[in-house]
Amino acid sequence: MSGLPPSLLPTGVPEEMAGERLIVPTRFEHFEEPSARAEKVLGYDVYGHCCYSHHEYALTRYLLDDDDIFYEEVSFYEMQTAWLLESGQWLCRVFSWFGMGHCGNSSGSARFELMQNRPR
C-alpha cells in the first residue's frame, strides 16, 4: 500500500483486507460547499481514471444556551474515504460521529468494507 503520501494511506485496515495493493493517484480535484459543510476530493491515476475518493459533511442544529442565545452545534458528521485496489474493488472506510445527545454523550464509529463500485 505504499506510494501514497502517509496522510492518504488507510490506517486500521482489517487483516483480511491488508494484503491488497492500492492504485496511486497522481492528480487530485477538490470540491467544497461551505454552506452545506461538505467537501469532496477525487484522485486520478496516470490514465485519468478515478482511484481515490474522499468526502465529508456535517449536519448542524441550532440550540439555545442558558442566556437564551442561539448557537450552532454539529449533530452528525460523516467522512468516507475509498481507495481503488489493483483487484478492481474499492476499499472504503466510513467514519460516523453523532453529536451530544440529551445525556451529554457523543459517539463515533469507523468501519471498512470492500465495494464493487466507487462510492458516490
Coordinates of C-alpha atoms in Angstrom, one line a residue:
M1 CA 0.0 0.0 0.0
S2 CA 2.9 2.4 -0.5
G3 CA 3.3 5.2 -3.0
L4 CA 0.7 7.5 -1.4
P5 CA 1.5 10.3 1.0
P6 CA 1.1 9.0 4.6
S7 CA -1.9 11.2 5.1
L8 CA -3.8 9.4 2.3
L9 CA -2.9 5.9 3.4
P10 CA -5.6 3.9 5.1
T11 CA -4.9 3.1 8.8
G12 CA -6.6 0.4 10.9
V13 CA -7.3 -1.8 7.9
P14 CA -8.6 -5.3 9.0
E15 CA -6.1 -8.0 8.5
E16 CA -8.1 -9.8 5.8
M17 CA -8.0 -6.7 3.6
A18 CA -4.5 -5.5 4.3
G19 CA -2.8 -7.6 1.5
E20 CA -4.4 -5.6 -1.3
R21 CA -2.3 -3.0 -3.2
L22 CA -3.7 0.4 -3.9
I23 CA -3.6 2.3 -7.2
V24 CA -1.8 5.5 -6.6
P25 CA -3.4 8.8 -7.6
T26 CA -1.2 11.3 -9.5
R27 CA -3.6 14.3 -9.5
F28 CA -6.5 15.5 -7.4
E29 CA -9.6 17.6 -7.7
H30 CA -11.0 19.4 -4.7
F31 CA -14.7 20.5 -4.3
E32 CA -16.1 22.4 -1.4
E33 CA -19.5 23.7 -0.4
P34 CA -19.1 25.7 2.8
S35 CA -22.8 26.5 3.1
A36 CA -23.5 22.7 3.2
R37 CA -20.4 22.0 5.3
A38 CA -19.4 19.5 2.7
E39 CA -16.1 18.7 1.0
K40 CA -15.0 16.2 -1.7
V41 CA -11.6 15.1 -3.1
L42 CA -11.2 12.9 -6.1
G43 CA -7.9 11.4 -7.1
Y44 CA -6.9 10.1 -10.6
D45 CA -4.3 7.7 -11.8
V46 CA -1.8 8.3 -14.6
Y47 CA -4.5 7.2 -17.1
G48 CA -7.1 9.7 -15.8
H49 CA -9.3 7.0 -14.0
C50 CA -10.6 7.8 -10.6
C51 CA -8.8 5.8 -8.0
Y52 CA -9.3 7.8 -4.8
S53 CA -12.5 9.3 -3.3
H54 CA -12.9 11.3 -0.1
H55 CA -16.0 13.2 1.1
E56 CA -17.1 14.5 4.4
Y57 CA -20.1 16.5 5.6
A58 CA -21.6 17.8 8.8
L59 CA -25.2 18.3 9.8
T60 CA -25.9 21.0 12.4
R61 CA -28.7 22.2 14.6
Y62 CA -29.4 25.4 16.5
L63 CA -29.7 25.4 20.2
L64 CA -30.3 27.9 23.0
D65 CA -27.8 28.4 25.7
D66 CA -28.5 29.4 29.3
D67 CA -28.7 33.1 28.3
D68 CA -31.2 32.4 25.5
I69 CA -28.6 33.0 22.8
F70 CA -28.7 30.7 19.8
Y71 CA -25.6 28.8 18.8
E72 CA -24.9 26.2 16.1
E73 CA -23.7 22.7 17.0
V74 CA -22.7 19.7 14.9
S75 CA -25.1 16.9 15.4
F76 CA -23.8 14.4 12.8
Y77 CA -20.6 14.1 10.9
E78 CA -19.5 11.6 8.3
M79 CA -16.3 11.0 6.5
Q80 CA -15.9 8.4 3.8
T81 CA -12.6 7.6 2.1
A82 CA -12.2 5.0 -0.7
W83 CA -9.2 3.6 -2.4
L84 CA -9.2 1.6 -5.7
L85 CA -7.4 -1.7 -5.3
E86 CA -5.5 -3.5 -8.1
S87 CA -8.2 -6.2 -7.9
G88 CA -10.8 -3.6 -9.1
Q89 CA -12.6 -3.5 -5.8
W90 CA -12.8 -0.4 -3.6
L91 CA -11.6 -0.4 0.0
C92 CA -13.9 2.0 1.7
R93 CA -13.6 3.5 5.2
V94 CA -16.6 5.2 6.7
F95 CA -16.4 7.2 10.0
S96 CA -19.6 8.5 11.5
W97 CA -19.9 10.7 14.6
F98 CA -23.1 11.5 16.4
G99 CA -23.1 14.7 18.4
M100 CA -24.0 15.3 22.0
G101 CA -27.4 13.9 22.9
H102 CA -29.7 14.7 25.8
C103 CA -27.4 12.6 28.1
G104 CA -24.3 14.6 27.1
N105 CA -22.8 11.7 25.3
S106 CA -21.3 11.6 21.8
S107 CA -20.2 8.6 19.9
G108 CA -18.3 7.7 16.8
S109 CA -17.5 4.6 14.8
A110 CA -15.4 3.6 11.9
R111 CA -15.8 0.6 9.6
F112 CA -14.1 -0.8 6.5
E113 CA -15.8 -2.6 3.6
L114 CA -14.9 -3.8 0.1
M115 CA -17.2 -2.5 -2.6
Q116 CA -17.6 -3.3 -6.3
N117 CA -18.2 0.3 -7.3
R118 CA -16.8 3.7 -6.2
P119 CA -19.0 5.3 -3.5
R120 CA -20.8 8.3 -4.7

